[in-house]
Amino acid sequence: MRSQVIDVRTGSREQVHDITGECQRFAADCGGDGLLHVFVPHATAGVALIELGAGSDRDLLAALGDLLPADDRWRHAHGSKGHGRSHVLPALIPPYASIPVLAGRLALGTWQSIAVVDLNIDNPDRSVRLSFLSSK
């Protein structure tokens, strides 16, 4: 297994941050066939396979805003208003994804991208662990 950590700056606003390019570069460097595992070691972020750039990212944030409003209902109540919802997010959008790699290329669907989903405006910096598993 090969592993690498990349740093992602999500900033001070809710964000769907595309990491497909970094994932593809890592898979290409590893070469061959295998499985890329993407893991966000944070209690308030997730990893999604989603179409980006056509409005789906904004639609996802809007849907999460409807499902997990940034208000005072959350028992986990430190940080910014609605911070507790960020701790519920990984139950809906898990902090990991696994993608097949064939000949050093991600075997994603035509419109699929890999994104870090982050509603936590209190933590602008994220780490993402990329792990490549192969039989070699």
GROMACS .gro file of N, CA and C in nm:
model
  408
    1MET      N    1   0.085  -0.118   0.000
    1MET     CA    2   0.000   0.000   0.000
    1MET      C    3   0.089   0.124   0.000
    2ARG      N    4   0.051   0.221  -0.080
    2ARG     CA    5   0.116   0.353  -0.078
    2ARG      C    6   0.015   0.453  -0.023
    3SER      N    7   0.065   0.552   0.048
    3SER     CA    8  -0.024   0.649   0.109
    3SER      C    9   0.038   0.788   0.104
    4GLN      N   10  -0.048   0.887   0.094
    4GLN     CA   11  -0.004   1.027   0.089
    4GLN      C   12  -0.115   1.113   0.148
    5VAL      N   13  -0.076   1.220   0.215
    5VAL     CA   14  -0.173   1.315   0.269
    5VAL      C   15  -0.165   1.442   0.186
    6ILE      N   16  -0.282   1.490   0.143
    6ILE     CA   17  -0.289   1.619   0.076
    6ILE      C   18  -0.363   1.716   0.167
    7ASP      N   19  -0.329   1.842   0.156
    7ASP     CA   20  -0.395   1.946   0.234
    7ASP      C   21  -0.496   2.016   0.146
    8VAL      N   22  -0.612   2.043   0.204
    8VAL     CA   23  -0.721   2.109   0.132
    8VAL      C   24  -0.766   2.229   0.216
    9ARG      N   25  -0.773   2.344   0.154
    9ARG     CA   26  -0.824   2.463   0.222
    9ARG      C   27  -0.968   2.486   0.176
   10THR      N   28  -1.061   2.466   0.269
   10THR     CA   29  -1.202   2.484   0.235
   10THR      C   30  -1.250   2.624   0.269
   11GLY      N   31  -1.173   2.698   0.347
   11GLY     CA   32  -1.207   2.837   0.374
   11GLY      C   33  -1.312   2.855   0.481
   12SER      N   34  -1.373   2.971   0.480
   12SER     CA   35  -1.468   3.009   0.586
   12SER      C   36  -1.612   3.004   0.537
   13ARG      N   37  -1.638   2.923   0.435
   13ARG     CA   38  -1.776   2.907   0.388
   13ARG      C   39  -1.800   2.760   0.355
   14GLU      N   40  -1.925   2.719   0.354
   14GLU     CA   41  -1.959   2.582   0.317
   14GLU      C   42  -1.906   2.555   0.178
   15GLN      N   43  -1.853   2.435   0.157
   15GLN     CA   44  -1.788   2.412   0.030
   15GLN      C   45  -1.791   2.266  -0.013
   16VAL      N   46  -1.799   2.248  -0.144
   16VAL     CA   47  -1.775   2.120  -0.208
   16VAL      C   48  -1.647   2.142  -0.288
   17HIS      N   49  -1.538   2.082  -0.243
   17HIS     CA   50  -1.405   2.112  -0.297
   17HIS      C   51  -1.355   1.995  -0.381
   18ASP      N   52  -1.330   2.018  -0.507
   18ASP     CA   53  -1.287   1.916  -0.602
   18ASP      C   54  -1.143   1.873  -0.576
   19ILE      N   55  -1.121   1.743  -0.553
   19ILE     CA   56  -0.986   1.690  -0.535
   19ILE      C   57  -0.954   1.583  -0.640
   20THR      N   58  -1.033   1.578  -0.747
   20THR     CA   59  -1.014   1.476  -0.850
   20THR      C   60  -0.874   1.482  -0.910
   21GLY      N   61  -0.825   1.599  -0.940
   21GLY     CA   62  -0.693   1.614  -1.000
   21GLY      C   63  -0.583   1.558  -0.912
   22GLU      N   64  -0.586   1.591  -0.783
   22GLU     CA   65  -0.486   1.539  -0.691
   22GLU      C   66  -0.494   1.387  -0.682
   23CYS      N   67  -0.617   1.335  -0.679
   23CYS     CA   68  -0.637   1.190  -0.673
   23CYS      C   69  -0.584   1.122  -0.799
   24GLN      N   70  -0.609   1.182  -0.915
   24GLN     CA   71  -0.561   1.124  -1.040
   24GLN      C   72  -0.408   1.125  -1.048
   25ARG      N   73  -0.347   1.235  -1.003
   25ARG     CA   74  -0.200   1.242  -1.004
   25ARG      C   75  -0.139   1.134  -0.914
   26PHE      N   76  -0.198   1.115  -0.797
   26PHE     CA   77  -0.149   1.013  -0.703
   26PHE      C   78  -0.165   0.874  -0.764
   27ALA      N   79  -0.282   0.846  -0.823
   27ALA     CA   80  -0.306   0.715  -0.885
   27ALA      C   81  -0.208   0.691  -1.000
   28ALA      N   82  -0.182   0.793  -1.080
   28ALA     CA   83  -0.087   0.779  -1.192
   28ALA      C   84   0.053   0.752  -1.141
   29ASP      N   85   0.093   0.821  -1.033
   29ASP     CA   86   0.226   0.798  -0.975
   29ASP      C   87   0.239   0.655  -0.922
   30CYS      N   88   0.130   0.601  -0.869
   30CYS     CA   89   0.131   0.464  -0.818
   30CYS      C   90   0.134   0.364  -0.933
   31GLY      N   91   0.064   0.395  -1.041
   31GLY     CA   92   0.062   0.311  -1.161
   31GLY      C   93  -0.010   0.179  -1.140
   32GLY      N   94  -0.042   0.115  -1.250
   32GLY     CA   95  -0.103  -0.016  -1.247
   32GLY      C   96  -0.249  -0.015  -1.206
   33ASP      N   97  -0.296  -0.134  -1.170
   33ASP     CA   98  -0.434  -0.154  -1.128
   33ASP      C   99  -0.441  -0.161  -0.976
   34GLY      N  100  -0.549  -0.113  -0.921
   34GLY     CA  101  -0.567  -0.119  -0.777
   34GLY      C  102  -0.691  -0.046  -0.734
   35LEU      N  103  -0.688  -0.001  -0.611
   35LEU     CA  104  -0.801   0.068  -0.552
   35LEU      C  105  -0.749   0.191  -0.479
   36LEU      N  106  -0.806   0.306  -0.511
   36LEU     CA  107  -0.772   0.430  -0.441
   36LEU      C  108  -0.876   0.450  -0.331
   37HIS      N  109  -0.826   0.460  -0.209
   37HIS     CA  110  -0.913   0.489  -0.095
   37HIS      C  111  -0.886   0.634  -0.053
   38VAL      N  112  -0.991   0.714  -0.045
   38VAL     CA  113  -0.982   0.855  -0.008
   38VAL      C  114  -1.049   0.870   0.128
   39PHE      N  115  -0.977   0.925   0.225
   39PHE     CA  116  -1.028   0.934   0.363
   39PHE      C  117  -1.001   1.072   0.420
   40VAL      N  118  -1.104   1.133   0.476
   40VAL     CA  119  -1.092   1.263   0.543
   40VAL      C  120  -1.097   1.236   0.693
   41PRO      N  121  -0.983   1.248   0.764
   41PRO     CA  122  -0.981   1.218   0.907
   41PRO      C  123  -1.032   1.334   0.993
   42HIS      N  124  -1.155   1.373   0.968
   42HIS     CA  125  -1.217   1.483   1.041
   42HIS      C  126  -1.359   1.442   1.078
   43ALA      N  127  -1.406   1.489   1.191
   43ALA     CA  128  -1.541   1.455   1.239
   43ALA      C  129  -1.649   1.539   1.174
   44THR      N  130  -1.611   1.633   1.087
   44THR     CA  131  -1.708   1.728   1.033
   44THR      C  132  -1.697   1.746   0.882
   45ALA      N  133  -1.647   1.645   0.812
   45ALA     CA  134  -1.636   1.655   0.666
   45ALA      C  135  -1.663   1.519   0.604
   46GLY      N  136  -1.695   1.520   0.475
   46GLY     CA  137  -1.721   1.396   0.404
   46GLY      C  138  -1.657   1.397   0.266
   47VAL      N  139  -1.663   1.283   0.199
   47VAL     CA  140  -1.612   1.267   0.064
   47VAL      C  141  -1.727   1.221  -0.024
   48ALA      N  142  -1.749   1.292  -0.133
   48ALA     CA  143  -1.860   1.259  -0.223
   48ALA      C  144  -1.809   1.236  -0.364
   49LEU      N  145  -1.871   1.143  -0.434
   49LEU     CA  146  -1.852   1.125  -0.578
   49LEU      C  147  -1.973   1.191  -0.641
   50ILE      N  148  -1.949   1.301  -0.714
   50ILE     CA  149  -2.059   1.383  -0.762
   50ILE      C  150  -2.015   1.460  -0.887
   51GLU      N  151  -2.109   1.492  -0.972
   51GLU     CA  152  -2.080   1.579  -1.086
   51GLU      C  153  -2.056   1.720  -1.032
   52LEU      N  154  -1.949   1.783  -1.078
   52LEU     CA  155  -1.917   1.919  -1.035
   52LEU      C  156  -1.917   2.012  -1.156
   53GLY      N  157  -1.940   2.139  -1.131
   53GLY     CA  158  -1.930   2.239  -1.237
   53GLY      C  159  -2.058   2.264  -1.313
   54ALA      N  160  -2.162   2.186  -1.289
   54ALA     CA  161  -2.289   2.208  -1.359
   54ALA      C  162  -2.400   2.247  -1.261
   55GLY      N  163  -2.360   2.288  -1.141
   55GLY     CA  164  -2.458   2.330  -1.042
   55GLY      C  165  -2.488   2.226  -0.936
   56SER      N  166  -2.444   2.102  -0.956
   56SER     CA  167  -2.473   1.996  -0.859
   56SER      C  168  -2.409   2.024  -0.724
   57ASP      N  169  -2.293   2.088  -0.724
   57ASP     CA  170  -2.228   2.120  -0.598
   57ASP      C  171  -2.312   2.219  -0.518
   58ARG      N  172  -2.366   2.320  -0.584
   58ARG     CA  173  -2.454   2.416  -0.516
   58ARG      C  174  -2.585   2.350  -0.474
   59ASP      N  175  -2.635   2.259  -0.558
   59ASP     CA  176  -2.757   2.185  -0.522
   59ASP      C  177  -2.734   2.099  -0.399
   60LEU      N  178  -2.616   2.036  -0.390
   60LEU     CA  179  -2.585   1.955  -0.273
   60LEU      C  180  -2.581   2.041  -0.148
   61LEU      N  181  -2.515   2.155  -0.154
   61LEU     CA  182  -2.510   2.244  -0.038
   61LEU      C  183  -2.649   2.294   0.000
   62ALA      N  184  -2.733   2.322  -0.098
   62ALA     CA  185  -2.871   2.366  -0.070
   62ALA      C  186  -2.949   2.253  -0.003
   63ALA      N  187  -2.935   2.131  -0.054
   63ALA     CA  188  -3.006   2.017   0.005
   63ALA      C  189  -2.959   1.992   0.148
   64LEU      N  190  -2.828   2.002   0.171
   64LEU     CA  191  -2.776   1.985   0.306
   64LEU      C  192  -2.823   2.097   0.398
   65GLY      N  193  -2.835   2.218   0.343
   65GLY     CA  194  -2.888   2.329   0.422
   65GLY      C  195  -3.033   2.305   0.464
   66ASP      N  196  -3.111   2.243   0.374
   66ASP     CA  197  -3.250   2.209   0.409
   66ASP      C  198  -3.255   2.097   0.513
   67LEU      N  199  -3.171   1.997   0.494
   67LEU     CA  200  -3.170   1.880   0.581
   67LEU      C  201  -3.103   1.908   0.715
   68LEU      N  202  -2.997   1.987   0.712
   68LEU     CA  203  -2.917   2.018   0.831
   68LEU      C  204  -2.905   2.169   0.846
   69PRO      N  205  -3.011   2.236   0.890
   69PRO     CA  206  -3.007   2.383   0.897
   69PRO      C  207  -2.903   2.435   0.998
   70ALA      N  208  -2.846   2.549   0.967
   70ALA     CA  209  -2.749   2.613   1.056
   70ALA      C  210  -2.824   2.698   1.158
   71ASP      N  211  -2.888   2.631   1.253
   71ASP     CA  212  -2.963   2.704   1.356
   71ASP      C  213  -2.926   2.650   1.494
   72ASP      N  214  -3.007   2.682   1.593
   72ASP     CA  215  -2.974   2.648   1.732
   72ASP      C  216  -3.032   2.516   1.779
   73ARG      N  217  -3.079   2.429   1.691
   73ARG     CA  218  -3.141   2.304   1.734
   73ARG      C  219  -3.041   2.198   1.780
   74TRP      N  220  -2.914   2.215   1.749
   74TRP     CA  221  -2.815   2.110   1.769
   74TRP      C  222  -2.762   2.107   1.912
   75ARG      N  223  -2.757   1.988   1.971
   75ARG     CA  224  -2.706   1.972   2.108
   75ARG      C  225  -2.555   1.997   2.114
   76HIS      N  226  -2.485   1.956   2.010
   76HIS     CA  227  -2.341   1.984   1.999
   76HIS      C  228  -2.331   2.131   1.955
   77ALA      N  229  -2.309   2.220   2.052
   77ALA     CA  230  -2.337   2.361   2.025
   77ALA      C  231  -2.218   2.456   2.038
   78HIS      N  232  -2.096   2.407   2.037
   78HIS     CA  233  -1.984   2.503   2.041
   78HIS      C  234  -1.956   2.554   1.900
   79GLY      N  235  -1.875   2.658   1.889
   79GLY     CA  236  -1.840   2.710   1.757
   79GLY      C  237  -1.948   2.798   1.700
   80SER      N  238  -1.949   2.810   1.568
   80SER     CA  239  -2.044   2.896   1.499
   80SER      C  240  -2.187   2.839   1.511
   81LYS      N  241  -2.283   2.923   1.481
   81LYS     CA  242  -2.424   2.883   1.488
   81LYS      C  243  -2.448   2.762   1.396
   82GLY      N  244  -2.508   2.658   1.452
   82GLY     CA  245  -2.536   2.539   1.374
   82GLY      C  246  -2.418   2.445   1.359
   83HIS      N  247  -2.311   2.467   1.434
   83HIS     CA  248  -2.191   2.384   1.420
   83HIS      C  249  -2.221   2.235   1.439
   84GLY      N  250  -2.316   2.203   1.525
   84GLY     CA  251  -2.349   2.064   1.551
   84GLY      C  252  -2.390   1.987   1.426
   85ARG      N  253  -2.446   2.054   1.328
   85ARG     CA  254  -2.487   1.987   1.205
   85ARG      C  255  -2.367   1.931   1.131
   86SER      N  256  -2.252   1.997   1.144
   86SER     CA  257  -2.131   1.950   1.079
   86SER      C  258  -2.090   1.813   1.133
   87HIS      N  259  -2.122   1.786   1.259
   87HIS     CA  260  -2.089   1.657   1.320
   87HIS      C  261  -2.187   1.548   1.278
   88VAL      N  262  -2.300   1.585   1.223
   88VAL     CA  263  -2.397   1.488   1.171
   88VAL      C  264  -2.366   1.455   1.025
   89LEU      N  265  -2.305   1.547   0.955
   89LEU     CA  266  -2.276   1.531   0.812
   89LEU      C  267  -2.211   1.398   0.776
   90PRO      N  268  -2.106   1.350   0.848
   90PRO     CA  269  -2.040   1.226   0.806
   90PRO      C  270  -2.129   1.101   0.812
   91ALA      N  271  -2.241   1.110   0.883
   91ALA     CA  272  -2.335   0.998   0.881
   91ALA      C  273  -2.414   0.995   0.751
   92LEU      N  274  -2.421   1.108   0.681
   92LEU     CA  275  -2.493   1.118   0.555
   92LEU      C  276  -2.399   1.114   0.435
   93ILE      N  277  -2.287   1.182   0.445
   93ILE     CA  278  -2.182   1.180   0.343
   93ILE      C  279  -2.058   1.128   0.414
   94PRO      N  280  -2.027   1.001   0.394
   94PRO     CA  281  -1.919   0.939   0.472
   94PRO      C  282  -1.784   1.004   0.449
   95PRO      N  283  -1.693   0.989   0.544
   95PRO     CA  284  -1.562   1.052   0.532
   95PRO      C  285  -1.465   0.973   0.444
   96TYR      N  286  -1.517   0.889   0.356
   96TYR     CA  287  -1.431   0.806   0.272
   96TYR      C  288  -1.501   0.769   0.142
   97ALA      N  289  -1.420   0.730   0.045
   97ALA     CA  290  -1.470   0.674  -0.081
   97ALA      C  291  -1.359   0.587  -0.138
   98SER      N  292  -1.397   0.485  -0.212
   98SER     CA  293  -1.300   0.397  -0.279
   98SER      C  294  -1.330   0.398  -0.428
   99ILE      N  295  -1.225   0.414  -0.507
   99ILE     CA  296  -1.239   0.426  -0.653
   99ILE      C  297  -1.145   0.326  -0.719
  100PRO      N  298  -1.195   0.244  -0.813
  100PRO     CA  299  -1.106   0.155  -0.886
  100PRO      C  300  -1.006   0.235  -0.969
  101VAL      N  301  -0.886   0.180  -0.983
  101VAL     CA  302  -0.782   0.239  -1.066
  101VAL      C  303  -0.738   0.134  -1.167
  102LEU      N  304  -0.743   0.168  -1.294
  102LEU     CA  305  -0.703   0.078  -1.401
  102LEU      C  306  -0.590   0.142  -1.481
  103ALA      N  307  -0.476   0.073  -1.483
  103ALA     CA  308  -0.359   0.124  -1.555
  103ALA      C  309  -0.323   0.267  -1.513
  104GLY      N  310  -0.333   0.295  -1.383
  104GLY     CA  311  -0.296   0.426  -1.332
  104GLY      C  312  -0.400   0.536  -1.350
  105ARG      N  313  -0.520   0.499  -1.398
  105ARG     CA  314  -0.626   0.599  -1.420
  105ARG      C  315  -0.747   0.567  -1.334
  106LEU      N  316  -0.805   0.672  -1.276
  106LEU     CA  317  -0.927   0.654  -1.198
  106LEU      C  318  -1.039   0.604  -1.289
  107ALA      N  319  -1.109   0.501  -1.246
  107ALA     CA  320  -1.219   0.446  -1.325
  107ALA      C  321  -1.351   0.510  -1.280
  108LEU      N  322  -1.356   0.642  -1.291
  108LEU     CA  323  -1.476   0.718  -1.258
  108LEU      C  324  -1.571   0.719  -1.377
  109GLY      N  325  -1.698   0.741  -1.350
  109GLY     CA  326  -1.793   0.760  -1.458
  109GLY      C  327  -1.769   0.892  -1.527
  110THR      N  328  -1.830   0.910  -1.642
  110THR     CA  329  -1.806   1.027  -1.726
  110THR      C  330  -1.817   1.159  -1.649
  111TRP      N  331  -1.917   1.174  -1.565
  111TRP     CA  332  -1.939   1.303  -1.498
  111TRP      C  333  -1.902   1.300  -1.350
  112GLN      N  334  -1.840   1.193  -1.304
  112GLN     CA  335  -1.808   1.183  -1.161
  112GLN      C  336  -1.678   1.255  -1.128
  113SER      N  337  -1.679   1.323  -1.015
  113SER     CA  338  -1.562   1.386  -0.957
  113SER      C  339  -1.554   1.345  -0.811
  114ILE      N  340  -1.439   1.365  -0.752
  114ILE     CA  341  -1.419   1.335  -0.610
  114ILE      C  342  -1.410   1.467  -0.537
  115ALA      N  343  -1.492   1.484  -0.434
  115ALA     CA  344  -1.498   1.612  -0.364
  115ALA      C  345  -1.501   1.595  -0.213
  116VAL      N  346  -1.438   1.689  -0.145
  116VAL     CA  347  -1.450   1.702   0.000
  116VAL      C  348  -1.571   1.793   0.025
  117VAL      N  349  -1.664   1.746   0.107
  117VAL     CA  350  -1.782   1.824   0.143
  117VAL      C  351  -1.762   1.873   0.285
  118ASP      N  352  -1.767   2.004   0.304
  118ASP     CA  353  -1.736   2.064   0.433
  118ASP      C  354  -1.836   2.175   0.465
  119LEU      N  355  -1.914   2.154   0.569
  119LEU     CA  356  -2.008   2.257   0.617
  119LEU      C  357  -1.950   2.335   0.734
  120ASN      N  358  -1.837   2.291   0.786
  120ASN     CA  359  -1.779   2.349   0.907
  120ASN      C  360  -1.698   2.474   0.874
  121ILE      N  361  -1.757   2.589   0.896
  121ILE     CA  362  -1.689   2.715   0.865
  121ILE      C  363  -1.586   2.753   0.971
  122ASP      N  364  -1.579   2.676   1.080
  122ASP     CA  365  -1.484   2.703   1.187
  122ASP      C  366  -1.347   2.641   1.161
  123ASN      N  367  -1.337   2.549   1.067
  123ASN     CA  368  -1.210   2.479   1.040
  123ASN      C  369  -1.179   2.489   0.891
  124PRO      N  370  -1.097   2.588   0.851
  124PRO     CA  371  -1.074   2.610   0.708
  124PRO      C  372  -0.972   2.517   0.643
  125ASP      N  373  -0.900   2.437   0.722
  125ASP     CA  374  -0.796   2.351   0.668
  125ASP      C  375  -0.827   2.205   0.695
  126ARG      N  376  -0.818   2.124   0.589
  126ARG     CA  377  -0.847   1.981   0.598
  126ARG      C  378  -0.731   1.901   0.544
  127SER      N  379  -0.717   1.780   0.595
  127SER     CA  380  -0.622   1.684   0.542
  127SER      C  381  -0.702   1.572   0.478
  128VAL      N  382  -0.649   1.517   0.370
  128VAL     CA  383  -0.713   1.405   0.303
  128VAL      C  384  -0.606   1.299   0.281
  129ARG      N  385  -0.631   1.178   0.329
  129ARG     CA  386  -0.537   1.068   0.309
  129ARG      C  387  -0.577   0.989   0.186
  130LEU      N  388  -0.483   0.979   0.092
  130LEU     CA  389  -0.500   0.898  -0.028
  130LEU      C  390  -0.420   0.771  -0.008
  131SER      N  391  -0.483   0.656  -0.023
  131SER     CA  392  -0.415   0.527  -0.010
  131SER      C  393  -0.440   0.444  -0.134
  132PHE      N  394  -0.334   0.392  -0.192
  132PHE     CA  395  -0.344   0.308  -0.311
  132PHE      C  396  -0.314   0.164  -0.271
  133LEU      N  397  -0.411   0.077  -0.296
  133LEU     CA  398  -0.397  -0.064  -0.264
  133LEU      C  399  -0.389  -0.142  -0.395
  134SER      N  400  -0.289  -0.227  -0.405
  134SER     CA  401  -0.277  -0.312  -0.523
  134SER      C  402  -0.218  -0.445  -0.481
  135SER      N  403  -0.224  -0.543  -0.570
  135SER     CA  404  -0.172  -0.676  -0.537
  135SER      C  405  -0.022  -0.685  -0.561
  136LYS      N  406   0.039  -0.578  -0.613
  136LYS     CA  407   0.183  -0.580  -0.639
  136LYS      C  408   0.261  -0.543  -0.518
   0.00000   0.00000   0.00000
